[in-house]
Every structure is written in structure tokens, then in C-alpha cells.
Backbone as ProteinMPNN parsed JSONL, in Angstrom:
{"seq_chain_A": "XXXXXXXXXXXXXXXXXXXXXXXXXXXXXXXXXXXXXXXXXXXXXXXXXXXXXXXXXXXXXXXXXXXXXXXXXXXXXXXXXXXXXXXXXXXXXXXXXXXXXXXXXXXXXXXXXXXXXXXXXXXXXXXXXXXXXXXXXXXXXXXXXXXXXXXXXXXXXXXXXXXXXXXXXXXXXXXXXXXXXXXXXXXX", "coords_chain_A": {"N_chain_A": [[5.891, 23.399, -37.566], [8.395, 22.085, -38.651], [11.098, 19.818, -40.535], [12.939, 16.84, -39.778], [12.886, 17.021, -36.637], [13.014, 19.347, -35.373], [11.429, 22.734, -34.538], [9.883, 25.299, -35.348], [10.146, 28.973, -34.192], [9.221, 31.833, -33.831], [11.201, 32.874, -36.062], [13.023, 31.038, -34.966], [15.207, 28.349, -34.834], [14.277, 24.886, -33.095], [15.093, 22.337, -30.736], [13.349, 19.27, -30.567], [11.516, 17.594, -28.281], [12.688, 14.458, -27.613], [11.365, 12.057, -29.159], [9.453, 12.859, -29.667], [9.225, 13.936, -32.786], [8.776, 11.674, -34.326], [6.49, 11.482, -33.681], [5.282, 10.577, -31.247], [4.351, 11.375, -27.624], [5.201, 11.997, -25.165], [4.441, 13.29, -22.583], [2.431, 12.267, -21.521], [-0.698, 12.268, -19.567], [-0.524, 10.253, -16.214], [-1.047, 7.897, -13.758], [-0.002, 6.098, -10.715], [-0.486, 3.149, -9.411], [-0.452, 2.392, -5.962], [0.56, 0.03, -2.871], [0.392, 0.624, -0.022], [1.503, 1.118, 3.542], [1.199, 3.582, 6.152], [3.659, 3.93, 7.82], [4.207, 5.512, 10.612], [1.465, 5.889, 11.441], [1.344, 3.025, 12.069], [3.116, 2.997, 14.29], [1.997, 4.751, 16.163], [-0.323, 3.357, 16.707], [0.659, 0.658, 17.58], [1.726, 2.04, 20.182], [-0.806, 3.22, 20.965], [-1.819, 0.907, 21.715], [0.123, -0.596, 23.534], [-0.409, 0.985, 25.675], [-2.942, 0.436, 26.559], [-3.296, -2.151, 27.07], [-1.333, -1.693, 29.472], [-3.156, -0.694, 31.398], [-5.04, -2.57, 31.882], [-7.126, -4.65, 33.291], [-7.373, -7.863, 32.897], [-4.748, -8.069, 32.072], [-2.893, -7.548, 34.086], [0.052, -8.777, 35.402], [0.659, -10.348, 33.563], [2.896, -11.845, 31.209], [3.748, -10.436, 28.588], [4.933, -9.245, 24.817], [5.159, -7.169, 22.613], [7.388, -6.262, 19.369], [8.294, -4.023, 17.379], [9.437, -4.282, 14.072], [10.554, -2.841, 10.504], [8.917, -3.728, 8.879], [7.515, -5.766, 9.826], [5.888, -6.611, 12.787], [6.28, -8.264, 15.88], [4.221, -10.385, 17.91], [4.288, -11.404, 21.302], [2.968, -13.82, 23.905], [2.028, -14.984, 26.988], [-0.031, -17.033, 26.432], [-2.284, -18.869, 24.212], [-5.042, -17.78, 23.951], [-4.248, -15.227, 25.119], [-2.698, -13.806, 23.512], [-3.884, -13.584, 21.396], [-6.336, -12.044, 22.238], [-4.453, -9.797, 22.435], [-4.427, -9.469, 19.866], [-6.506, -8.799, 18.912], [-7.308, -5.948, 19.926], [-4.544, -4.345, 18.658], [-5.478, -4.81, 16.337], [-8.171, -3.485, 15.902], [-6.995, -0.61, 17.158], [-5.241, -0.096, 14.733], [-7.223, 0.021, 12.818], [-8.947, 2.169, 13.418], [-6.428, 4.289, 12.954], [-6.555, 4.326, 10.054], [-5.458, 2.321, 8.695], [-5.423, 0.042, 6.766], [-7.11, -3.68, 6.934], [-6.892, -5.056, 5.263], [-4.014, -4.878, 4.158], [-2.452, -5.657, 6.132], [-0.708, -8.505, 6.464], [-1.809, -11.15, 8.72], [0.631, -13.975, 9.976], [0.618, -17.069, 11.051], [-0.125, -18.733, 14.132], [2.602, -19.615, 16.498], [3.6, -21.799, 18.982], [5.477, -22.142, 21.548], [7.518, -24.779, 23.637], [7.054, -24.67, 26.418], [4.556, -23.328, 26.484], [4.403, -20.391, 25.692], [3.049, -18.175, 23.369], [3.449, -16.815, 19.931], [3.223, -14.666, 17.366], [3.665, -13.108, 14.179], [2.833, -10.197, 12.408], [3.141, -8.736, 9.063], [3.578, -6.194, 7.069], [1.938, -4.77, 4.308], [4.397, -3.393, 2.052], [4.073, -3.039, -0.906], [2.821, -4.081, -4.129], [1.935, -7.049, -4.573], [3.294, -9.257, -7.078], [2.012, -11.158, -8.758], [-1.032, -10.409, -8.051], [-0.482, -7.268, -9.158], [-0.027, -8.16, -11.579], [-2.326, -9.221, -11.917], [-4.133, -6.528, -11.686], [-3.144, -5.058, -14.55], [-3.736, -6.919, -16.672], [-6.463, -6.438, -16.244], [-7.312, -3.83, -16.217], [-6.606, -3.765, -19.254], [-7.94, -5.489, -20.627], [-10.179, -4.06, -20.047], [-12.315, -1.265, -22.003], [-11.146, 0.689, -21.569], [-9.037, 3.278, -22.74], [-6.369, 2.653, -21.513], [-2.548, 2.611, -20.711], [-1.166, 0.156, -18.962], [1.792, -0.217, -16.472], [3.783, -2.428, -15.266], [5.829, -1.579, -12.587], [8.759, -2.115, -9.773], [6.687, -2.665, -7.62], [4.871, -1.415, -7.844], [1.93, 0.243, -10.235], [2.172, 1.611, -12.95], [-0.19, 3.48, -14.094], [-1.046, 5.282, -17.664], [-2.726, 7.479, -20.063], [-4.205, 9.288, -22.109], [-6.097, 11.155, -21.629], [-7.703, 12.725, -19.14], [-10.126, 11.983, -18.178], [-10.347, 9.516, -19.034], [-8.2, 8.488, -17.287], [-9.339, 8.534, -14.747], [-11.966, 7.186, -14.889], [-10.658, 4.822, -15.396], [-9.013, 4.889, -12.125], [-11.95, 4.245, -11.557], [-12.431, 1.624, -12.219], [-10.657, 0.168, -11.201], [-11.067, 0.205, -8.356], [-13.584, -1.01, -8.027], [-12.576, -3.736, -8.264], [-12.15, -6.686, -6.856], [-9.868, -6.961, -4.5], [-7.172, -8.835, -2.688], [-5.982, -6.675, -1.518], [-5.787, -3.548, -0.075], [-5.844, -0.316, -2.078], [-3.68, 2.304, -3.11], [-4.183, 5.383, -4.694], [-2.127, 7.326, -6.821], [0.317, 9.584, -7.171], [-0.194, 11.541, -9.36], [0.321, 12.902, -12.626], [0.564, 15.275, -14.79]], "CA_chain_A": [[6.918, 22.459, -37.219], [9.789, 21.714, -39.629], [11.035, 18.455, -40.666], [13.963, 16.399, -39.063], [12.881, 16.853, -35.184], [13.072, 20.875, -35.364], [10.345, 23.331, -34.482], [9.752, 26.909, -35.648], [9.357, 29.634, -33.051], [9.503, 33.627, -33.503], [12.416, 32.891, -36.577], [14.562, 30.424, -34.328], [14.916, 26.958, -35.131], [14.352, 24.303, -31.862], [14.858, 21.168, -31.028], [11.752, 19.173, -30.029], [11.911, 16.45, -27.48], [13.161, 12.991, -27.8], [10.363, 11.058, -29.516], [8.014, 14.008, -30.705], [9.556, 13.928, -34.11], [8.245, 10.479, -34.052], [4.952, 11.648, -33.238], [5.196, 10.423, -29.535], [4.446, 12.338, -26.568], [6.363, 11.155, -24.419], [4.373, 13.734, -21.534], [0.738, 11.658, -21.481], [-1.101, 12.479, -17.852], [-1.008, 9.111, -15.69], [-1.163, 7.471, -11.816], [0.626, 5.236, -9.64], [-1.135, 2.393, -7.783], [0.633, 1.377, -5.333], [-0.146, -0.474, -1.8], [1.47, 1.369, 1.197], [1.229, 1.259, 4.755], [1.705, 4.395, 6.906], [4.251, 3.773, 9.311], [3.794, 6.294, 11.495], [0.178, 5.516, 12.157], [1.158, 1.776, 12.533], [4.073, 3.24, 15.127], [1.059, 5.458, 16.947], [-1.607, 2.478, 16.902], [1.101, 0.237, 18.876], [1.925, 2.816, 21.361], [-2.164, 3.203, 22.162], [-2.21, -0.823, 22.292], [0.753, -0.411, 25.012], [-1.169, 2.297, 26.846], [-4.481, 0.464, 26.563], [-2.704, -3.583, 28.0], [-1.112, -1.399, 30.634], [-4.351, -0.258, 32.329], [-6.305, -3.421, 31.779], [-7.133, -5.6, 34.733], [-6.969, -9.278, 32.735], [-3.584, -8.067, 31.309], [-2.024, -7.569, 35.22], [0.674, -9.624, 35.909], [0.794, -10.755, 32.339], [4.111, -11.183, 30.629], [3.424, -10.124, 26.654], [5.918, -8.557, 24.109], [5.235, -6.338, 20.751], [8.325, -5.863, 18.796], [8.193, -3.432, 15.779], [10.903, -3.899, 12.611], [10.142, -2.333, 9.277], [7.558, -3.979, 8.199], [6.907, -6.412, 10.868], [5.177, -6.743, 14.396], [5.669, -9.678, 16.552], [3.508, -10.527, 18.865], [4.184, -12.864, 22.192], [2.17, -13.934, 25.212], [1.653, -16.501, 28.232], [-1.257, -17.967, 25.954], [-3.098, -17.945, 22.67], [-5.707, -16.716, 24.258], [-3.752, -13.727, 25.933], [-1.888, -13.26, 22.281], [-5.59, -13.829, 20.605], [-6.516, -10.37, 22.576], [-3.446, -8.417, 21.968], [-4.151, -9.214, 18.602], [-7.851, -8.094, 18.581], [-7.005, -4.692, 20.238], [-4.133, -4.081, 17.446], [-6.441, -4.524, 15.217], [-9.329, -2.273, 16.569], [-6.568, 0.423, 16.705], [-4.892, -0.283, 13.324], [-8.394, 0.705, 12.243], [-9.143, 3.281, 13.913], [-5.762, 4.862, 12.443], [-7.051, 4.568, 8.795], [-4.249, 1.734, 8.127], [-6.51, -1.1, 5.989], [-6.568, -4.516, 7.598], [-6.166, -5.987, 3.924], [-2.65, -4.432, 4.039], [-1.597, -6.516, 7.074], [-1.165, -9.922, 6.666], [-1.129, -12.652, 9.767], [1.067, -15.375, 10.19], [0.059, -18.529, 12.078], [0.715, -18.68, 16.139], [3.133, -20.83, 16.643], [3.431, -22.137, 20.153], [6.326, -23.358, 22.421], [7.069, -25.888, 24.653], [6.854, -23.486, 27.391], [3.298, -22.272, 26.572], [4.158, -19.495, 25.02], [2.628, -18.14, 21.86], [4.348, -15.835, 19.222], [2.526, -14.312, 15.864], [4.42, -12.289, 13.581], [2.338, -9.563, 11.206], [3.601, -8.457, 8.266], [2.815, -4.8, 6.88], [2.75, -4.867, 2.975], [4.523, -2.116, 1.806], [4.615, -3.647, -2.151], [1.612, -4.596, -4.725], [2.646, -8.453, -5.354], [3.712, -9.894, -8.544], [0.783, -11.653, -8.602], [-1.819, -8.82, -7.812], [-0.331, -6.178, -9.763], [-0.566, -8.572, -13.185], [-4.581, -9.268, -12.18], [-4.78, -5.063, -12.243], [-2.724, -4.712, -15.7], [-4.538, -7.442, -17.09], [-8.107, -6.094, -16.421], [-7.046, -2.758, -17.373], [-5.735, -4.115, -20.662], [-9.167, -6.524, -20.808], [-11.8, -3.491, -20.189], [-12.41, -0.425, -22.628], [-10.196, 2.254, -21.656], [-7.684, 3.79, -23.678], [-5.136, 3.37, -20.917], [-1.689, 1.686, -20.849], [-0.739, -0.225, -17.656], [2.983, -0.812, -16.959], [4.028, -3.056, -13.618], [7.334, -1.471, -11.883], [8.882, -2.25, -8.858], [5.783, -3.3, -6.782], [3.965, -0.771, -8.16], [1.397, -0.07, -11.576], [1.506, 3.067, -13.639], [-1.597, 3.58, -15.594], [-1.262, 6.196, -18.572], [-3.393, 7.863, -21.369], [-3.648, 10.585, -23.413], [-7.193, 12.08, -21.666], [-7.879, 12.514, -17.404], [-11.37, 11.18, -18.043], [-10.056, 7.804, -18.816], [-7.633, 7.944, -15.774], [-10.304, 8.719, -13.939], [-12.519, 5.828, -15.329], [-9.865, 3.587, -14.91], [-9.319, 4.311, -10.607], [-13.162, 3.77, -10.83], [-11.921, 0.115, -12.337], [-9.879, -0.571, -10.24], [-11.778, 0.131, -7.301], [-14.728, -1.701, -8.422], [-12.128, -4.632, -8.688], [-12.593, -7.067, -5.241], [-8.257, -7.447, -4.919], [-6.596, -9.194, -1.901], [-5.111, -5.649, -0.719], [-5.562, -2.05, -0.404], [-4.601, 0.206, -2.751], [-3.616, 3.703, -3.403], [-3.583, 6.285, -5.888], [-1.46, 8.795, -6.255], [1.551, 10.276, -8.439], [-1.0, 12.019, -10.61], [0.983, 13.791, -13.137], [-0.235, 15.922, -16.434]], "C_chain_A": [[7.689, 22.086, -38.477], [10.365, 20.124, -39.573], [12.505, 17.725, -39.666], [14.039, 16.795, -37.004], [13.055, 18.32, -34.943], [11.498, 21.462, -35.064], [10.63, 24.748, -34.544], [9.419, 27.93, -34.443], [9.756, 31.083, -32.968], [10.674, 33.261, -34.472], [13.157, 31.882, -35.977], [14.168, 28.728, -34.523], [15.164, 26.069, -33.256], [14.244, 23.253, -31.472], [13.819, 20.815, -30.492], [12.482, 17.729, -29.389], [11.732, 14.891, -27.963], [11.942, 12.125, -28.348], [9.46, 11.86, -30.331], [8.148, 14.18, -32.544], [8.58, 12.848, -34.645], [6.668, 10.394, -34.018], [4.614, 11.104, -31.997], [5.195, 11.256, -28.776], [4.517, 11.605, -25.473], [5.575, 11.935, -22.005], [2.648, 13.459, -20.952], [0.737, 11.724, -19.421], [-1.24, 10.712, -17.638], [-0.681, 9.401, -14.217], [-0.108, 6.368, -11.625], [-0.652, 4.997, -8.858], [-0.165, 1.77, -7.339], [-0.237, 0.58, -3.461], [0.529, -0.517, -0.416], [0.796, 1.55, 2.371], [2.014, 2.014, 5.314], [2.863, 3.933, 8.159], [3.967, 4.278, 10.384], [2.571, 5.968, 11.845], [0.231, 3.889, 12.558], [2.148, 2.34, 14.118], [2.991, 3.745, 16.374], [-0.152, 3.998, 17.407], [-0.765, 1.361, 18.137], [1.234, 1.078, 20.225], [0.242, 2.889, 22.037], [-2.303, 1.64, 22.586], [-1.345, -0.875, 23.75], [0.323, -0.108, 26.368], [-2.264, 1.103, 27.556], [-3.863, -1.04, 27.38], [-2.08, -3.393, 28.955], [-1.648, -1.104, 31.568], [-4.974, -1.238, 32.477], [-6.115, -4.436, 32.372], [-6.773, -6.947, 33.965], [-5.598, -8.923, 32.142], [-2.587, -7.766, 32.943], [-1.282, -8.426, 35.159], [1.083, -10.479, 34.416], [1.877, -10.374, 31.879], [3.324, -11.17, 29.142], [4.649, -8.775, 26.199], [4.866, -7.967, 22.81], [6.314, -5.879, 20.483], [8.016, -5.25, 17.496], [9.447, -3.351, 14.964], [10.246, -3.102, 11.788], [9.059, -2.242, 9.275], [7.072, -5.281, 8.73], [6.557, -6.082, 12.358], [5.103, -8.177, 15.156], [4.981, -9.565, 17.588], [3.696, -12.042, 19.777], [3.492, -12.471, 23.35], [2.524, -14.881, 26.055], [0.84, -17.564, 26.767], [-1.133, -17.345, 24.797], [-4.089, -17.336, 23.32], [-5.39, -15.013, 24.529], [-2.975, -12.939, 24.257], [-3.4, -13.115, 21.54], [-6.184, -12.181, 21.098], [-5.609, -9.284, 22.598], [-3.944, -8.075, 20.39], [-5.215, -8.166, 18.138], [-7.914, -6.567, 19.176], [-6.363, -4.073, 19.242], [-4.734, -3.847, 16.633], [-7.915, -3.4, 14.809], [-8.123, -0.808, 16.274], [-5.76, 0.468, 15.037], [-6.079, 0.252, 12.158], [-8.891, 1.728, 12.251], [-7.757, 4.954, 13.34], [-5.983, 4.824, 10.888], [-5.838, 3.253, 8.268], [-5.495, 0.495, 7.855], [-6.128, -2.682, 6.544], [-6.469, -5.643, 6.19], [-4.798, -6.161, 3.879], [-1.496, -5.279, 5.186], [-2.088, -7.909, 6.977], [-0.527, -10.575, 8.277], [-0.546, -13.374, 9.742], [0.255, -16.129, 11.249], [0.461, -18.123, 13.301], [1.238, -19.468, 15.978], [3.611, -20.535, 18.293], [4.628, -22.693, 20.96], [6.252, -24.279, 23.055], [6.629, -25.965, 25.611], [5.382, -22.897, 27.554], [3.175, -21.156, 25.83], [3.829, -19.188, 23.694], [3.157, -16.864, 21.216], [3.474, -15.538, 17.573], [3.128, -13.255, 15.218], [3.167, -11.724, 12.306], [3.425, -9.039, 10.207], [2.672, -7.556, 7.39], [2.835, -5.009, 5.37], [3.334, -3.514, 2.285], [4.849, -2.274, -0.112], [2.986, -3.73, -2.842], [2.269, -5.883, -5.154], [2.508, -8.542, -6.608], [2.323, -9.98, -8.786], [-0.726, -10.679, -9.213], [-1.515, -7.489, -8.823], [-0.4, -7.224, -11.431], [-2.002, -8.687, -13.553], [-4.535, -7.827, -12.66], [-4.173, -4.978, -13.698], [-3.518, -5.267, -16.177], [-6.255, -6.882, -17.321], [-8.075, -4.508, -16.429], [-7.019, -2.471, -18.563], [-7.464, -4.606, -21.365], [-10.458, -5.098, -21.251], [-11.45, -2.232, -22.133], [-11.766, 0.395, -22.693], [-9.027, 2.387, -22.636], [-6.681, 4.114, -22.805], [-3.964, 2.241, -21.416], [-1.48, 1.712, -19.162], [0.733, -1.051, -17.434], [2.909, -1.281, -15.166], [5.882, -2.468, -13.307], [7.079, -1.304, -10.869], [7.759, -1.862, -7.715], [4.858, -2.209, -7.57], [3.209, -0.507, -9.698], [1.094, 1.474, -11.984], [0.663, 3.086, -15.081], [-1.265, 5.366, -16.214], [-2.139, 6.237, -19.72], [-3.616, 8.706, -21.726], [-5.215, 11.075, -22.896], [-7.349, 11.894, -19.935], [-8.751, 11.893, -17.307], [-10.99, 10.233, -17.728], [-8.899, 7.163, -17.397], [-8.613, 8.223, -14.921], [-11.257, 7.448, -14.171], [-11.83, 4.909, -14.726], [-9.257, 3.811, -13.41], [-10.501, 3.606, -10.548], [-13.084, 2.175, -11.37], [-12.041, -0.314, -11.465], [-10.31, -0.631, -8.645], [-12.846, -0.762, -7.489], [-14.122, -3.049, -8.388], [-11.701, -5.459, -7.157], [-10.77, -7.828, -5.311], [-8.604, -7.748, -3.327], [-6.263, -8.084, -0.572], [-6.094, -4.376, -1.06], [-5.103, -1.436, -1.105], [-5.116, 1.451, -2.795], [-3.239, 4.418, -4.938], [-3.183, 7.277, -5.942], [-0.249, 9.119, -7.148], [1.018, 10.832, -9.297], [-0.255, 13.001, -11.631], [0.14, 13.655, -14.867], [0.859, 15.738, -17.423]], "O_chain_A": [[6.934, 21.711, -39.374], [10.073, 19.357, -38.655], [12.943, 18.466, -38.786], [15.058, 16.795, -36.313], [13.384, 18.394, -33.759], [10.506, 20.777, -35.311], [11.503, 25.301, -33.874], [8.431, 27.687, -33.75], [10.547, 31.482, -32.113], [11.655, 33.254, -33.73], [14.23, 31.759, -36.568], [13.096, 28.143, -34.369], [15.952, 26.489, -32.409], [13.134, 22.799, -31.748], [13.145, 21.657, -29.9], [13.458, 17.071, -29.749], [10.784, 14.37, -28.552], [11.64, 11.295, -27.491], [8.887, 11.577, -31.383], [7.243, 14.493, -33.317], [7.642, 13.181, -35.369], [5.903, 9.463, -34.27], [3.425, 11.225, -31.702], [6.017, 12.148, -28.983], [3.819, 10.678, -25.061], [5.874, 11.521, -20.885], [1.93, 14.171, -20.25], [1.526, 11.452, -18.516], [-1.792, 9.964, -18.444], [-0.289, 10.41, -13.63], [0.524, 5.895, -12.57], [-1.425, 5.679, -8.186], [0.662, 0.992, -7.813], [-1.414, 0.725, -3.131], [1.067, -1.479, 0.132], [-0.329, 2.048, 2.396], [3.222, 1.78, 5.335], [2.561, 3.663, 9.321], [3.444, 3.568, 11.242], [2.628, 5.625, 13.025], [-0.667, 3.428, 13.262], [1.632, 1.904, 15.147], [3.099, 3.204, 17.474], [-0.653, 3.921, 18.529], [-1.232, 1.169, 19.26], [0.781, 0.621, 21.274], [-0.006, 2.692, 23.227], [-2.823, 1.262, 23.636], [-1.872, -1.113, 24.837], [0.492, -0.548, 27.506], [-2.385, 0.914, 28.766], [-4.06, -0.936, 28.591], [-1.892, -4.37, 29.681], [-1.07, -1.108, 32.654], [-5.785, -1.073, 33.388], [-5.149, -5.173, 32.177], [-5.683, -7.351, 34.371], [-5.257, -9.909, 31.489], [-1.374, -7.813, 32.738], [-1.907, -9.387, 34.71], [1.991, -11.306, 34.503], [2.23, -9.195, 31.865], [2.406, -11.921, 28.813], [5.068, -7.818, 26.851], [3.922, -8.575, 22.305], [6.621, -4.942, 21.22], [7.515, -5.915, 16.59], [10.335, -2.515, 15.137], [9.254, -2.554, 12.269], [8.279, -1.316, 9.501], [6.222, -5.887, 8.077], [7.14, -5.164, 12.935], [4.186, -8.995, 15.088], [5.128, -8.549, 18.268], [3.469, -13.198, 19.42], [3.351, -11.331, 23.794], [3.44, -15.639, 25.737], [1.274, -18.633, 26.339], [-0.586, -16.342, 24.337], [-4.01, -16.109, 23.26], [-6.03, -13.998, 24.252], [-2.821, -11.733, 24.064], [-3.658, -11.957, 21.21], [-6.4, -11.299, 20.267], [-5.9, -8.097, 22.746], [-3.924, -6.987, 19.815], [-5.095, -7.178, 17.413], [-8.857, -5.954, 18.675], [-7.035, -3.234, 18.642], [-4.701, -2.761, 16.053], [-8.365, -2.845, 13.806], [-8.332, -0.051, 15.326], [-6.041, 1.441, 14.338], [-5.891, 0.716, 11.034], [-9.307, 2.297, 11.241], [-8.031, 6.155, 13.342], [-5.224, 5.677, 10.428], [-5.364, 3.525, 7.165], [-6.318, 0.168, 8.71], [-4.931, -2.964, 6.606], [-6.04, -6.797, 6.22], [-4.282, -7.252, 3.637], [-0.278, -5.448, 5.122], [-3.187, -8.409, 7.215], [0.593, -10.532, 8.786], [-1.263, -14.214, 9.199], [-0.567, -15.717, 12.068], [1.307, -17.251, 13.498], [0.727, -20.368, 15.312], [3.901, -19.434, 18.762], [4.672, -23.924, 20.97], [5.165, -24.826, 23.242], [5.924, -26.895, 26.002], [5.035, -22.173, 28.486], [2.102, -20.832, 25.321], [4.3, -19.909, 22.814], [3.307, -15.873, 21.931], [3.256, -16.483, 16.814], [3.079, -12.238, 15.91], [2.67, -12.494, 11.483], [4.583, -8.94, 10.612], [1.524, -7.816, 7.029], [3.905, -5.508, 5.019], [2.536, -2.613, 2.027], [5.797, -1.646, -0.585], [2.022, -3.463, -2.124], [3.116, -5.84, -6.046], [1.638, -7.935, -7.233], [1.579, -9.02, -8.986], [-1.192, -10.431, -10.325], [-2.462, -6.783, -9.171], [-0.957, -6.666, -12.377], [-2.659, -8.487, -14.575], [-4.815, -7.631, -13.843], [-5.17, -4.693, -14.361], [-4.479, -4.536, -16.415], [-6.972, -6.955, -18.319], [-9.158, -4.014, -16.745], [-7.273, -1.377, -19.065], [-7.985, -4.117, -22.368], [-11.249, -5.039, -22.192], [-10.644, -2.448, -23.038], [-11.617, 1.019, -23.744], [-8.304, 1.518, -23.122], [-6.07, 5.181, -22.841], [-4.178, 1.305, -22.186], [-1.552, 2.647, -18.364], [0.962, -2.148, -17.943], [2.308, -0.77, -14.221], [6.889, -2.975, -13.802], [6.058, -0.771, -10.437], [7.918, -0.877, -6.995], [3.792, -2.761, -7.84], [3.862, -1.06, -10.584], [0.227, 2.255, -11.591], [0.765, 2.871, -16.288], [-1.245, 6.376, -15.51], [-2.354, 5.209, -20.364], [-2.552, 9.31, -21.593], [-5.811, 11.5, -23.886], [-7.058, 10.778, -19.507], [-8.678, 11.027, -16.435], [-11.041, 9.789, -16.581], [-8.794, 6.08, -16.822], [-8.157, 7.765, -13.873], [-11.094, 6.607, -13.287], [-12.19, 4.261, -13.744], [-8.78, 2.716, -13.111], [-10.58, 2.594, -9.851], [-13.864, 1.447, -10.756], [-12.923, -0.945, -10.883], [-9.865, -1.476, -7.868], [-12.764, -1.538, -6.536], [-15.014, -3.893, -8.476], [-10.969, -4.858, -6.37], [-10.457, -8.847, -5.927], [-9.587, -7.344, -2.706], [-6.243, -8.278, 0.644], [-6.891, -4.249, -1.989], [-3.884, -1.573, -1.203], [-6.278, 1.832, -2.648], [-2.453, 4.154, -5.847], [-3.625, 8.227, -5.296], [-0.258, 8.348, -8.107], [1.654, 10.78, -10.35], [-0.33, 14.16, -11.224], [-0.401, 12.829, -15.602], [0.687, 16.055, -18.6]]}, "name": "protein", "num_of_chains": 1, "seq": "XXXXXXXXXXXXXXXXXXXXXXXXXXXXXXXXXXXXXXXXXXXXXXXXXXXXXXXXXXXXXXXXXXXXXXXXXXXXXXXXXXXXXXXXXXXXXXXXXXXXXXXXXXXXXXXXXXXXXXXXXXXXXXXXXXXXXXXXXXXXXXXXXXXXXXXXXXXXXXXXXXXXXXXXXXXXXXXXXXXXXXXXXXXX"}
């Protein structure tokens, strides 16, 4: 290697990438955690809840709604009770589709004047503020030789050996969080 950001190769002079002069390598193997809910299997888990409150004798005659947005699900009934068992079915299939019931948070029922009851879930498709500074933090805290950066909802852990990314999922798993999380973007 030659001085001023150049590198030797067969006679030809070459530049070397942005930082390597520097002695940075700029191409260290790391992950992405992030904390994502399948749509599609939440889209499939309502449709069997549909199926399954359309066959079922205490659900006859029963008015009840499920609305799906984004990244919500409302839920209305006659009753809490009758919303109280939509919910517990949802949830049975929501499981059964591999979708983590950390990842969905509940809201409260709130109730009309009418009787009726209404509960809105909310899917997380983000690692909170919050949550993603506990994982940097106790990344930063243990032994590893990684670096942990927080962008947009998500935490990319890097370091300069696979072992230690490897070490550090078994962290972070070992680490009793709020949510679900995934790993994944593995790049060398």
C-alpha cells in the first residue's frame, strides 16, 4: 500500500476507499434488530377469527365488527363480554400464526352509552425510543467488542469479528425487553 490513500496492484496505482487511508474499514460485518409484525399473517389470523365467529353458536345473532388499518385492529361488540371473546380467539390465532403477542399492544375497552364496547390493538411495527436505548446501552455496558447505533426504530450492532455478533444476539436475547425482536440484515 502506498502513501496518500493509493494502493499498489500488478504496477497500477488505485484508489482505496473513503476512510481506509485512515485506517478505517468502513465494511465491518453487523445486524439489524428490529421489531416487526408480519402483516400478512396478522391479515390471515383475522380472516380464520371471521371464519371461526361465523360458525359459532354463542356468536348467532351477534352484531360484532373487526376493522383492519395498517397497524391497527379495532374491535366492537354488543358487550365486553362478547368483545372479551373476540379478543381471546384473535389472540389464540395471532399465535398460532407465529406473530408474538409482545408485539401487539391493547388499548383499554371503552364502552358506550348504547352498550357497546370497542378495543383498538395496535401492531408495533418500530423498536421504541425507549427500548431501543435499554438494548444500546447494555450492549455498550457488557463485554463485547460491538458498536450499537439506534436508527429509525431500529438498532444496528457492528464489529470487526461474527463471533461477537453472534455473542451479542445471544445478549440480547437473554435480555427480558417489553417486545419481540428480530434479527436480521446480516451483512459481512
Amino acid at each position: 500500500m502506498g502513501s496518500k490513500g493509493w494502493a499498489r496492484r500488478a504496477g497500477r496505482r488505485l484508489p482505496l476507499a473513503p476512510g481506509a487511508a485512515a485506517g478505517l474499514d468502513r465494511r465491518m460485518p453487523s445486524f439489524d434488530i428490529t421489531c416487526e409484525v408480519d402483516l400478512t399473517e396478522v391479515k390471515n389470523a383475522t380472516n380464520m377469527v371471521r371464519k371461526e365467529l361465523q360458525t359459532r353458536f354463542d356468536f348467532r345473532g351477534v352484531v360484532w365488527e373487526m376493522v383492519e388499518e395498517k397497524n391497527l385492529i379495532t374491535l366492537s361488540a354488543e358487550s365486553e363480554y362478547k368483545l372479551e371473546a373476540i379478543l381471546e380467539v384473535l389472540r389464540d390465532r395471532l399465535s398460532r400464526r407465529g406473530v408474538s403477542q409482545k408485539n401487539v399492544e391493547v388499548g383499554k375497552i371503552e364502552t358506550s352509552s348504547t352498550g357497546r364496547a370497542r378495543q383498538v390493538l395496535t401492531l408495533r411495527d418500530s423498536i421504541p425510543a425507549d427500548i431501543a436505548k435499554e438494548i444500546a446501552v447494555s450492549l455498550r455496558g457488557s463485554a463485547l467488542k460491538v458498536q450499537a447505533a439506534i436508527e429509525h426504530g431500529k438498532v444496528r450492532v457492528s464489529g470487526k469479528k461474527r463471533d461477537e455478533l453472534q455473542a451479542a444476539i445471544a445478549h440480547v436475547r437473554a435480555l427480558d425487553l417489553k417486545i419481540a425482536v428480530d434479527f436480521g440484515n446480516f451483512r459481512e
